[in-house]
C-alpha positions as semicolon CSV with decimal commas, in nm:
position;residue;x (nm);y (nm);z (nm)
1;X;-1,702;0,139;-0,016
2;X;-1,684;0,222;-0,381
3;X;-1,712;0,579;-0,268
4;X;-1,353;0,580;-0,155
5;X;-1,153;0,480;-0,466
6;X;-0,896;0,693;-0,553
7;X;-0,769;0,881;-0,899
8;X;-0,459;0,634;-0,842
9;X;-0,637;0,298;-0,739
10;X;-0,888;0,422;-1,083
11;X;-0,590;0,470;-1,284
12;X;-0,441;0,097;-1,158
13;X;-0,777;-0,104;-1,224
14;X;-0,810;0,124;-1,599
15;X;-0,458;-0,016;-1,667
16;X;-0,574;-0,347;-1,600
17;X;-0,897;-0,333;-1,784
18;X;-0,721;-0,238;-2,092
19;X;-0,439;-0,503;-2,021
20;X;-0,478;-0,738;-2,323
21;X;-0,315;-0,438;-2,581
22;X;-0,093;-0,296;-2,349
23;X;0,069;-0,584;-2,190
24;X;0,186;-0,736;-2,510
25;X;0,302;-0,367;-2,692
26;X;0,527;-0,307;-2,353
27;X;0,663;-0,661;-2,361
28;X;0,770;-0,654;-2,661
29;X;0,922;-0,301;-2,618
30;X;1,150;-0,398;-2,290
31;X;1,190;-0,759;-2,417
32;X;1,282;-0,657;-2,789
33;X;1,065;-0,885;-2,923
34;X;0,980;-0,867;-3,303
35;X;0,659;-0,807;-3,453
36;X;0,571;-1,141;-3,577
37;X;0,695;-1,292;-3,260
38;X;0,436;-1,074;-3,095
39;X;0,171;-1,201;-3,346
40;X;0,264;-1,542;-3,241
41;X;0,159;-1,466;-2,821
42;X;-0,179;-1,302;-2,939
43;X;-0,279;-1,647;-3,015
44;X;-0,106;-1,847;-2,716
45;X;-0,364;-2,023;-2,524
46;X;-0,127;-1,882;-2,160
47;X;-0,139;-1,521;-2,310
48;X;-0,578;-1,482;-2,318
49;X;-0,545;-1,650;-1,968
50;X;-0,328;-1,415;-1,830
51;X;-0,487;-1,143;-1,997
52;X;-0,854;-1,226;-1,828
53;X;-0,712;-1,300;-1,506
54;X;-0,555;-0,935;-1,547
55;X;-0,890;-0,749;-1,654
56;X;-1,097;-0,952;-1,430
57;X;-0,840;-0,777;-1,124
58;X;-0,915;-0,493;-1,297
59;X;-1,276;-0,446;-1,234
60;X;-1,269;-0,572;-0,921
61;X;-1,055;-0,330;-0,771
62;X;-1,246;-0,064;-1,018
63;X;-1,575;-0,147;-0,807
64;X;-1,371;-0,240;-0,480
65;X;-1,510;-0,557;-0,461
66;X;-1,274;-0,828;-0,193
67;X;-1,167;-1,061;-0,430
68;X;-1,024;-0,838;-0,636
69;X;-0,684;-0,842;-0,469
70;X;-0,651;-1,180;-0,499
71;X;-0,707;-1,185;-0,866
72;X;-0,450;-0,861;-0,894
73;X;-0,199;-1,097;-0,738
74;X;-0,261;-1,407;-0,896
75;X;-0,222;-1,179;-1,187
76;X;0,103;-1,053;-1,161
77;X;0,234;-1,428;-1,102
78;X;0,094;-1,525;-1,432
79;X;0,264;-1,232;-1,556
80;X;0,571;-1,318;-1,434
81;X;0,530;-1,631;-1,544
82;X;0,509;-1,568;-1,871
83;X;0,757;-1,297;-1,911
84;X;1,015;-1,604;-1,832
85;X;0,871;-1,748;-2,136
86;X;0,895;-1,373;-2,328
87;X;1,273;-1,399;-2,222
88;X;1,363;-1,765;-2,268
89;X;1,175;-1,806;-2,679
90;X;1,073;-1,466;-2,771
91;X;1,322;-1,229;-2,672
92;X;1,607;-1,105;-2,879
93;X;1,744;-0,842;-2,668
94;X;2,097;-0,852;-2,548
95;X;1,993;-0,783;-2,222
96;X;1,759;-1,029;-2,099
97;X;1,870;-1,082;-1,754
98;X;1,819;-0,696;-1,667
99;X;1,552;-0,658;-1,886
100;X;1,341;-0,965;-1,648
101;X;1,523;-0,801;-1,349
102;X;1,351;-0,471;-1,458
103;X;1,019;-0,636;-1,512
104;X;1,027;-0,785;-1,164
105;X;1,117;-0,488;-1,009
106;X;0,793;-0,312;-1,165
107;X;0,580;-0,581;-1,077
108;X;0,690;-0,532;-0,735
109;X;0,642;-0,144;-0,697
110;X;0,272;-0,227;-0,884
111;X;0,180;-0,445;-0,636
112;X;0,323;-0,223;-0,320
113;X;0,142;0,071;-0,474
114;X;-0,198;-0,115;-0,487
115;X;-0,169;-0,280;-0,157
116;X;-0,165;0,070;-0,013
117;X;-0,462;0,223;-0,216
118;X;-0,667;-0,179;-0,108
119;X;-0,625;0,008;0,287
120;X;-0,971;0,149;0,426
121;X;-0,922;0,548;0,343
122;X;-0,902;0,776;0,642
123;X;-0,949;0,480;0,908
124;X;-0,717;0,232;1,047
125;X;-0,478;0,246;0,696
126;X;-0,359;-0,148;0,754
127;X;-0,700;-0,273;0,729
128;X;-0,848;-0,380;0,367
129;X;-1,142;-0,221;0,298
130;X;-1,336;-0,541;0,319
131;X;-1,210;-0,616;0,678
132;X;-1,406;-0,275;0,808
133;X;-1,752;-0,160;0,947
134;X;-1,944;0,015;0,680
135;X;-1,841;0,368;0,676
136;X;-2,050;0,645;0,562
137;X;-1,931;0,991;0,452
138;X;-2,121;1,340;0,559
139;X;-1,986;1,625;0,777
140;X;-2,109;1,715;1,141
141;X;-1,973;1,929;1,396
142;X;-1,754;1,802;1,679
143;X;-1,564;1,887;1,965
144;X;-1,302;1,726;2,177
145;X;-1,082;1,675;2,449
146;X;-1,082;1,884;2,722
147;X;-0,915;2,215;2,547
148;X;-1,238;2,214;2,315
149;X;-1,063;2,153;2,022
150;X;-1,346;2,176;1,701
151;X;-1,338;1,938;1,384
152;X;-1,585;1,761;1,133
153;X;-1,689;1,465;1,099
154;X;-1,631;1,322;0,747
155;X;-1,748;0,938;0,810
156;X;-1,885;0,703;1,091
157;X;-1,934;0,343;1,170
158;X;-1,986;0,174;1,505
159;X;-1,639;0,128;1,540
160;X;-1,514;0,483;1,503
161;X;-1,469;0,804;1,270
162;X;-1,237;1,018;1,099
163;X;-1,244;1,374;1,211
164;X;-1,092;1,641;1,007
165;X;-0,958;1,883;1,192
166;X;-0,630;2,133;1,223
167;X;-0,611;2,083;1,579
168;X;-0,269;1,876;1,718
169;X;-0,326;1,563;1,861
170;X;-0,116;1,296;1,953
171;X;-0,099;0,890;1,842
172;X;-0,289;0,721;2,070
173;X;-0,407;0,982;2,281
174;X;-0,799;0,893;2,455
175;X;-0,995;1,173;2,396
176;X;-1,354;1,304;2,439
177;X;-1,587;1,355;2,167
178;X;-1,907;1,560;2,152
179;X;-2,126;1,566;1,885
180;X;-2,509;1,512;1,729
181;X;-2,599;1,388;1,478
182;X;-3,004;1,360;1,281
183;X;-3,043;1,543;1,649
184;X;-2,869;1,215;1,834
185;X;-2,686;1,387;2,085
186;X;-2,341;1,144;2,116
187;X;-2,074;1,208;2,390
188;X;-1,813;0,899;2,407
189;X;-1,435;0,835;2,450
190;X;-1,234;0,713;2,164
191;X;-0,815;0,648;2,089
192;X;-0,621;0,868;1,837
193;X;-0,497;0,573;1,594
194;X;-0,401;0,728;1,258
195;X;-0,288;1,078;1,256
196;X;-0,339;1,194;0,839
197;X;-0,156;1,525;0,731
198;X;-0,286;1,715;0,470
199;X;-0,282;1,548;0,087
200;X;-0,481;1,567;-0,205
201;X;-0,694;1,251;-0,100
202;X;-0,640;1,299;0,233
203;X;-0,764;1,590;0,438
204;X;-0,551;1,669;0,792
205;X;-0,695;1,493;1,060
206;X;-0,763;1,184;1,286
207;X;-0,862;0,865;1,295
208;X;-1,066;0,768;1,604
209;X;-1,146;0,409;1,784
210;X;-1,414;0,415;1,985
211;X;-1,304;0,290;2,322
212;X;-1,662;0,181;2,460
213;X;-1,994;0,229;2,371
214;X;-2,304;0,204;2,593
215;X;-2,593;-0,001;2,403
216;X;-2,816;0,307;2,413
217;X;-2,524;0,444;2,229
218;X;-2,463;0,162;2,024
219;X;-2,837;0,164;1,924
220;X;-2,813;0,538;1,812
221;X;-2,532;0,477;1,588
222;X;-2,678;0,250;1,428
223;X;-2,994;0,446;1,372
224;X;-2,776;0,668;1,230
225;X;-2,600;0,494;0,990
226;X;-2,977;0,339;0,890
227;X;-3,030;0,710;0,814
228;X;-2,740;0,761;0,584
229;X;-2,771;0,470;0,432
230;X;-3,149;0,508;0,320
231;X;-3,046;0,901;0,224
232;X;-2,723;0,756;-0,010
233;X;-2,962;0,484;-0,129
234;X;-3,235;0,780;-0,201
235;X;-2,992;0,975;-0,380
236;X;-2,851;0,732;-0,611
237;X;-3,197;0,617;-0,719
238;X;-3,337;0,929;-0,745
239;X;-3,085;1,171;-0,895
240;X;-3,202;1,083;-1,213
241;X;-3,558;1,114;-1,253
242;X;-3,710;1,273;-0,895
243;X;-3,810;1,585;-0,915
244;X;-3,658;1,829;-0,600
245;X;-4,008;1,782;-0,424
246;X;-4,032;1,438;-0,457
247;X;-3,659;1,386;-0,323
248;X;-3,744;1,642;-0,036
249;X;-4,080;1,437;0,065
250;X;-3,858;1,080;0,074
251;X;-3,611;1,271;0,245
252;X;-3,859;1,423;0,568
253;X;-4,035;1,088;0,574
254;X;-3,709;0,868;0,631
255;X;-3,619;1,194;0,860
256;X;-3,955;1,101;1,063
257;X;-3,943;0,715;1,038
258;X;-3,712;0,705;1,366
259;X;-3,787;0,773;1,731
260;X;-3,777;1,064;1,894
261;X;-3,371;1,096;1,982
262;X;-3,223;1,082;2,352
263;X;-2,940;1,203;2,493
264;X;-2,624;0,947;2,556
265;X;-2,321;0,982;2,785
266;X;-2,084;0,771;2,848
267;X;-1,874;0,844;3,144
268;X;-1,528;0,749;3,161
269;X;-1,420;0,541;3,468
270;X;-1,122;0,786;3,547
271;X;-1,397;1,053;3,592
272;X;-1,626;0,840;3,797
């Protein structure tokens, strides 16, 4: 899933890699703190332990791993924590009460922001990427629904896809999809659940469900995603130091290591 971070959900877990120097320089700005009362946290026992906790969040989210959230929020409690200490012995503004207010209310927004970038890109947005089928990214052909309507396929899993595409459909419409894929020829039903208009991480398009799957289909798919995952495998480890040959030759033989492909249907019961 690392694939999927975004420049935002990057620019969240740098923050917090970096926390240790920043954390105590913006404290002491919107707590007016004085210098040698800032000296004085560097070497509180609390301060390195929120500090870790903080960076620790940091990388996790920074290689998308699942505990990471719960370190990011465990995080910002100790933070919280111990700007009621910044405010009760340390602070000499005049303002305390906003000033904590303030904090709280970035803290907040911080942890609102994150939650949304944590949500699998593309498919079903209010799942965590942890809680999904593996998903990988590449761009086939497809058609569907009845009027035809053409789009691309930008990543599968067993349980669906997201389809780019500048068609119009509607939430939770069932529609038809045909498409092939490593010469799998795949024709299934699936349910419109996350309609995506056009960002700057986010191309226009659909997220599908898959509303059934035969086991010959089933079995396909996952030959599929086999594929792509010994071709992104292949490509990491050999990007480096394979020569365009080499990477061609590992490419035909995992190309050839699969049987020959059939053709699946799935009917839908209203048709039958």
């Amino acid at each position: 899933m690392k694939q999927y971070i975004t420049k935002v959900l990057k620019f969240f877990a740098g923050f917090l890699l970096v926390f240790p120097g920043v954390y105590i320089v913006l404290a002491g700005i919107l707590f007016d703190i004085p210098l040698n009362k800032c000296i004085g946290i560097l070497f509180s026992p609390f301060y390195y332990f929120t500090t870790i906790c903080a960076v620790i969040a940091g990388y996790g989210l920074w290689e998308m791993r699942r505990w990471s959230w719960y370190f990011f929020v465990a995080a910002q409690v100790l933070v919280g924590y111990e700007n009621v200490n910044f405010v009760l012995n340390a602070s000499e503004s005049h303002h305390k009460i906003a000033a904590y207010l303030v904090s709280i209310i970035l803290q907040l927004a911080l942890i609102y922001r994150v939650a949304l970038e944590v949500r699998v890109p593309y498919f079903f947005p209010r799942i965590r990427w942890w809680e999904s089928n593996p998903r990988y990214r590449f761009a086939v052909p497809v058609v569907m629904g009845k009027n035809a309507v053409e789009g691309e396929i930008l990543d599968l899993s067993l349980a669906g896809c997201f389809i780019k595409t500048r068609g119009e459909l509607k939430q939770d419409e069932v529609i038809l999809l045909k498409f092939e894929v490593f010469s799998y020829e795949v024709q299934c039903e699936g349910t419109a659940v996350w309609l995506a208009q056009s960002t700057v991480t986010h191309p226009k398009g659909v997220g599908i469900k898959f509303c059934f799957l035969t086991k010959v289909q089933k079995r396909a798919l996952r030959n599929i995603q086999k594929r792509l995952k010994k071709i992104s495998s292949l490509y990491r480890r050999s990007r480096y130091w394979m020569n365009p040959e080499e990477f061609n030759k590992h490419l035909d033989a995992i190309e050839t290591s699969y049987q020959e492909p059939r053709f699946m249907v799935y009917k839908s019961k209203r048709s039958s």
